[in-house]
C-alpha positions as a LaTeX table, in Angstrom:
\begin{tabular}{lrrr}
\hline
Residue & $x$ (\AA) & $y$ (\AA) & $z$ (\AA) \\
\hline
Met1 & $-26.89$ & 7.90 & 3.41 \\
Lys2 & $-26.70$ & 6.52 & $-0.13$ \\
Val3 & $-23.00$ & 6.21 & $-1.01$ \\
Ser4 & $-21.89$ & 5.20 & $-4.49$ \\
Ile5 & $-18.40$ & 3.85 & $-5.15$ \\
Ile6 & $-16.61$ & 4.44 & $-8.44$ \\
Ser7 & $-13.72$ & 2.14 & $-9.41$ \\
Pro8 & $-11.83$ & 2.87 & $-12.63$ \\
Thr9 & $-9.96$ & $-0.16$ & $-13.94$ \\
Trp10 & $-7.90$ & $-1.47$ & $-16.80$ \\
Asn11 & $-6.34$ & $-4.97$ & $-16.94$ \\
Arg12 & $-6.11$ & $-5.31$ & $-13.16$ \\
Ala13 & $-8.43$ & $-8.23$ & $-12.39$ \\
Ala14 & $-6.19$ & $-9.60$ & $-9.63$ \\
Thr15 & $-6.11$ & $-6.37$ & $-7.65$ \\
Leu16 & $-9.70$ & $-5.47$ & $-8.55$ \\
Ala17 & $-10.82$ & $-8.71$ & $-6.89$ \\
Arg18 & $-9.33$ & $-7.47$ & $-3.58$ \\
Thr19 & $-10.99$ & $-4.09$ & $-4.08$ \\
Ile20 & $-14.36$ & $-5.76$ & $-4.61$ \\
Glu21 & $-13.90$ & $-7.97$ & $-1.54$ \\
Ser22 & $-13.28$ & $-4.89$ & 0.61 \\
Val23 & $-16.50$ & $-3.32$ & $-0.69$ \\
Glu24 & $-18.50$ & $-6.50$ & $-0.08$ \\
Thr25 & $-17.50$ & $-6.55$ & 3.61 \\
Gln26 & $-18.76$ & $-3.03$ & 4.39 \\
Ser27 & $-21.30$ & $-2.69$ & 7.19 \\
Leu28 & $-22.82$ & 0.21 & 5.22 \\
Arg29 & $-23.65$ & $-1.29$ & 1.87 \\
Pro30 & $-23.02$ & 0.98 & $-1.06$ \\
Phe31 & $-26.01$ & 2.34 & $-2.95$ \\
Arg32 & $-24.20$ & 1.49 & $-6.18$ \\
His33 & $-20.73$ & 0.32 & $-7.19$ \\
Val34 & $-19.78$ & 1.59 & $-10.63$ \\
Ile35 & $-16.82$ & $-0.15$ & $-12.25$ \\
Val36 & $-15.52$ & 1.78 & $-15.24$ \\
Asp37 & $-13.50$ & $-0.63$ & $-17.36$ \\
Asn38 & $-11.30$ & 0.72 & $-20.16$ \\
Leu39 & $-11.87$ & $-2.43$ & $-22.28$ \\
Ser40 & $-9.69$ & $-4.72$ & $-20.16$ \\
Glu41 & $-8.29$ & $-7.74$ & $-21.96$ \\
Asp42 & $-7.77$ & $-9.86$ & $-18.83$ \\
Asp43 & $-10.40$ & $-11.55$ & $-16.62$ \\
Thr44 & $-11.98$ & $-8.26$ & $-15.52$ \\
Pro45 & $-15.29$ & $-8.71$ & $-17.44$ \\
Glu46 & $-15.84$ & $-12.19$ & $-15.97$ \\
Leu47 & $-14.88$ & $-11.00$ & $-12.47$ \\
Val48 & $-17.34$ & $-8.11$ & $-12.64$ \\
Ala49 & $-20.09$ & $-10.36$ & $-14.05$ \\
Arg50 & $-19.72$ & $-12.74$ & $-11.08$ \\
Tyr51 & $-19.76$ & $-9.77$ & $-8.70$ \\
Met52 & $-22.91$ & $-8.38$ & $-10.30$ \\
Asp53 & $-24.65$ & $-11.76$ & $-9.83$ \\
Arg54 & $-23.93$ & $-11.99$ & $-6.11$ \\
Ala55 & $-23.97$ & $-8.37$ & $-4.87$ \\
Pro56 & $-27.02$ & $-7.37$ & $-2.79$ \\
Tyr57 & $-26.71$ & $-3.82$ & $-4.17$ \\
Ser58 & $-26.50$ & $-2.32$ & $-7.63$ \\
Val59 & $-23.28$ & $-2.96$ & $-9.56$ \\
Val60 & $-22.86$ & $-1.12$ & $-12.86$ \\
His61 & $-20.16$ & $-2.18$ & $-15.34$ \\
Ile62 & $-19.29$ & 0.53 & $-17.85$ \\
Arg63 & $-17.08$ & $-1.17$ & $-20.40$ \\
Glu64 & $-15.86$ & 1.31 & $-22.99$ \\
Arg65 & $-12.74$ & 3.14 & $-24.08$ \\
Asp66 & $-11.80$ & 6.12 & $-21.94$ \\
Ser67 & $-9.06$ & 8.71 & $-22.20$ \\
Gly68 & $-7.56$ & 8.05 & $-18.78$ \\
Ile69 & $-8.42$ & 7.67 & $-15.13$ \\
Tyr70 & $-10.06$ & 11.09 & $-14.75$ \\
Asp71 & $-12.32$ & 10.46 & $-17.74$ \\
Ala72 & $-13.25$ & 7.12 & $-16.17$ \\
Met73 & $-13.95$ & 8.79 & $-12.82$ \\
Asn74 & $-16.22$ & 11.35 & $-14.47$ \\
Lys75 & $-18.11$ & 8.62 & $-16.34$ \\
Gly76 & $-18.53$ & 6.75 & $-13.07$ \\
Ala77 & $-19.73$ & 9.85 & $-11.21$ \\
Thr78 & $-22.36$ & 10.45 & $-13.89$ \\
Ala79 & $-23.67$ & 6.87 & $-13.57$ \\
Ala80 & $-23.36$ & 6.62 & $-9.79$ \\
Gly81 & $-26.50$ & 8.13 & $-8.30$ \\
Gly82 & $-26.80$ & 8.49 & $-4.55$ \\
Glu83 & $-25.98$ & 11.31 & $-2.17$ \\
Ala84 & $-22.23$ & 10.76 & $-1.86$ \\
Leu85 & $-19.38$ & 9.59 & $-4.10$ \\
Tyr86 & $-16.31$ & 7.60 & $-3.12$ \\
Phe87 & $-13.52$ & 6.90 & $-5.64$ \\
Leu88 & $-11.77$ & 3.59 & $-4.98$ \\
Asn89 & $-9.11$ & 2.60 & $-7.51$ \\
Asp90 & $-8.72$ & $-0.95$ & $-8.77$ \\
Asp91 & $-5.70$ & $-1.61$ & $-6.54$ \\
Asp92 & $-7.04$ & 0.01 & $-3.35$ \\
Arg93 & $-9.06$ & $-1.42$ & $-0.48$ \\
Leu94 & $-11.22$ & $-0.09$ & 2.29 \\
Ala95 & $-9.26$ & $-0.58$ & 5.52 \\
Ser96 & $-12.01$ & $-2.11$ & 7.65 \\
Ser97 & $-15.63$ & $-3.19$ & 7.39 \\
Asn98 & $-16.69$ & 0.12 & 8.98 \\
Ser99 & $-14.70$ & 2.43 & 6.69 \\
Leu100 & $-17.63$ & 3.50 & 4.51 \\
Leu101 & $-19.92$ & 3.92 & 7.53 \\
Leu102 & $-17.42$ & 6.12 & 9.36 \\
Leu103 & $-16.83$ & 8.27 & 6.28 \\
Ala104 & $-20.59$ & 8.65 & 5.77 \\
Lys105 & $-21.07$ & 9.71 & 9.40 \\
Ser106 & $-18.25$ & 12.22 & 9.04 \\
Leu107 & $-19.74$ & 13.56 & 5.82 \\
Ser108 & $-23.06$ & 14.18 & 7.55 \\
Leu109 & $-21.19$ & 16.57 & 9.88 \\
Ala110 & $-19.10$ & 18.28 & 7.18 \\
Pro111 & $-20.54$ & 21.69 & 6.23 \\
His112 & $-18.79$ & 21.81 & 2.83 \\
Gly113 & $-19.69$ & 18.26 & 1.80 \\
Ile114 & $-16.22$ & 16.71 & 1.94 \\
Ala115 & $-15.02$ & 14.22 & 4.56 \\
Phe116 & $-11.63$ & 12.55 & 4.69 \\
Ala117 & $-9.71$ & 10.05 & 6.78 \\
Asp118 & $-6.27$ & 8.52 & 7.11 \\
Val119 & $-4.99$ & 5.89 & 4.71 \\
Trp120 & $-2.61$ & 2.97 & 4.93 \\
Val121 & $-0.04$ & 2.92 & 2.14 \\
Glu122 & 1.26 & $-0.51$ & 1.21 \\
Lys123 & 4.98 & $-0.50$ & 0.44 \\
Pro124 & 6.57 & $-2.80$ & $-2.18$ \\
Asn125 & 8.09 & $-4.90$ & 0.61 \\
Gly126 & 4.61 & $-5.63$ & 2.02 \\
Thr127 & 4.80 & $-3.31$ & 5.02 \\
His128 & 2.24 & $-0.57$ & 5.62 \\
Gln129 & 2.64 & 3.07 & 6.53 \\
Arg130 & $-0.15$ & 5.24 & 7.90 \\
Arg131 & $-0.65$ & 8.54 & 6.13 \\
Asn132 & $-2.38$ & 10.97 & 8.48 \\
His133 & $-4.82$ & 13.56 & 7.24 \\
Arg134 & $-5.55$ & 15.52 & 10.39 \\
Gln135 & $-6.59$ & 18.80 & 8.85 \\
Met136 & $-7.25$ & 20.40 & 5.51 \\
Asn137 & $-5.56$ & 23.72 & 4.95 \\
Arg138 & $-3.37$ & 25.36 & 2.33 \\
Leu139 & $-0.18$ & 23.85 & 3.78 \\
Thr140 & $-1.62$ & 20.33 & 3.77 \\
Leu141 & $-2.78$ & 20.71 & 0.19 \\
Ala142 & 0.48 & 22.30 & $-1.00$ \\
Glu143 & 2.83 & 19.82 & 0.67 \\
Lys144 & 1.21 & 16.42 & 0.25 \\
Ser145 & $-2.48$ & 16.79 & $-0.55$ \\
Ile146 & $-5.14$ & 14.38 & 0.63 \\
Cys147 & $-5.44$ & 10.98 & $-1.00$ \\
Gln148 & $-8.51$ & 10.64 & $-3.15$ \\
Gln149 & $-9.01$ & 7.17 & $-1.63$ \\
Ala150 & $-9.41$ & 8.84 & 1.78 \\
Thr151 & $-12.14$ & 11.26 & 0.67 \\
Leu152 & $-15.91$ & 11.02 & 0.49 \\
Tyr153 & $-17.68$ & 13.79 & $-1.46$ \\
Ser154 & $-21.30$ & 14.81 & $-1.26$ \\
Arg155 & $-22.95$ & 14.92 & $-4.65$ \\
Arg156 & $-23.73$ & 18.57 & $-3.91$ \\
Ala157 & $-20.03$ & 19.39 & $-3.48$ \\
Ile158 & $-19.11$ & 17.58 & $-6.73$ \\
Glu159 & $-21.85$ & 19.38 & $-8.68$ \\
Glu160 & $-20.87$ & 22.79 & $-7.25$ \\
Val161 & $-17.25$ & 22.36 & $-8.32$ \\
\hline
\end{tabular}
């Protein structure tokens, strides 16, 4: 399955470097990693340029003004290509080297084109808390929703919505 990752960013080179490292370690290589940069004034352009040089898959750097994270996500989705889209913010990481592979396998079994998993939330004190997403129903969505970082969408599902 061709999975594209979209990472919106703005002046977060230090955390974006960790995000990129987690993508580079995936056993299922992404089809494309689109980094949508809202004209960062830190080291983000240089970081992404180095990443583009070494990545064995397509890395696209969209560097232009946006009107917020959702605008950036939409720009990234348009440029992404592939069969599935995964939104990974500039301060998030994939939990293990098999995260993308497991989500892709789950998506292949999902009749509505959306697969999700649990996430680990890092607390300010450095500890981690697991956030379980066992089922999707109205109660789940009304009370706490499902983290976007835990969700893989088929392109078909995105286009239908």
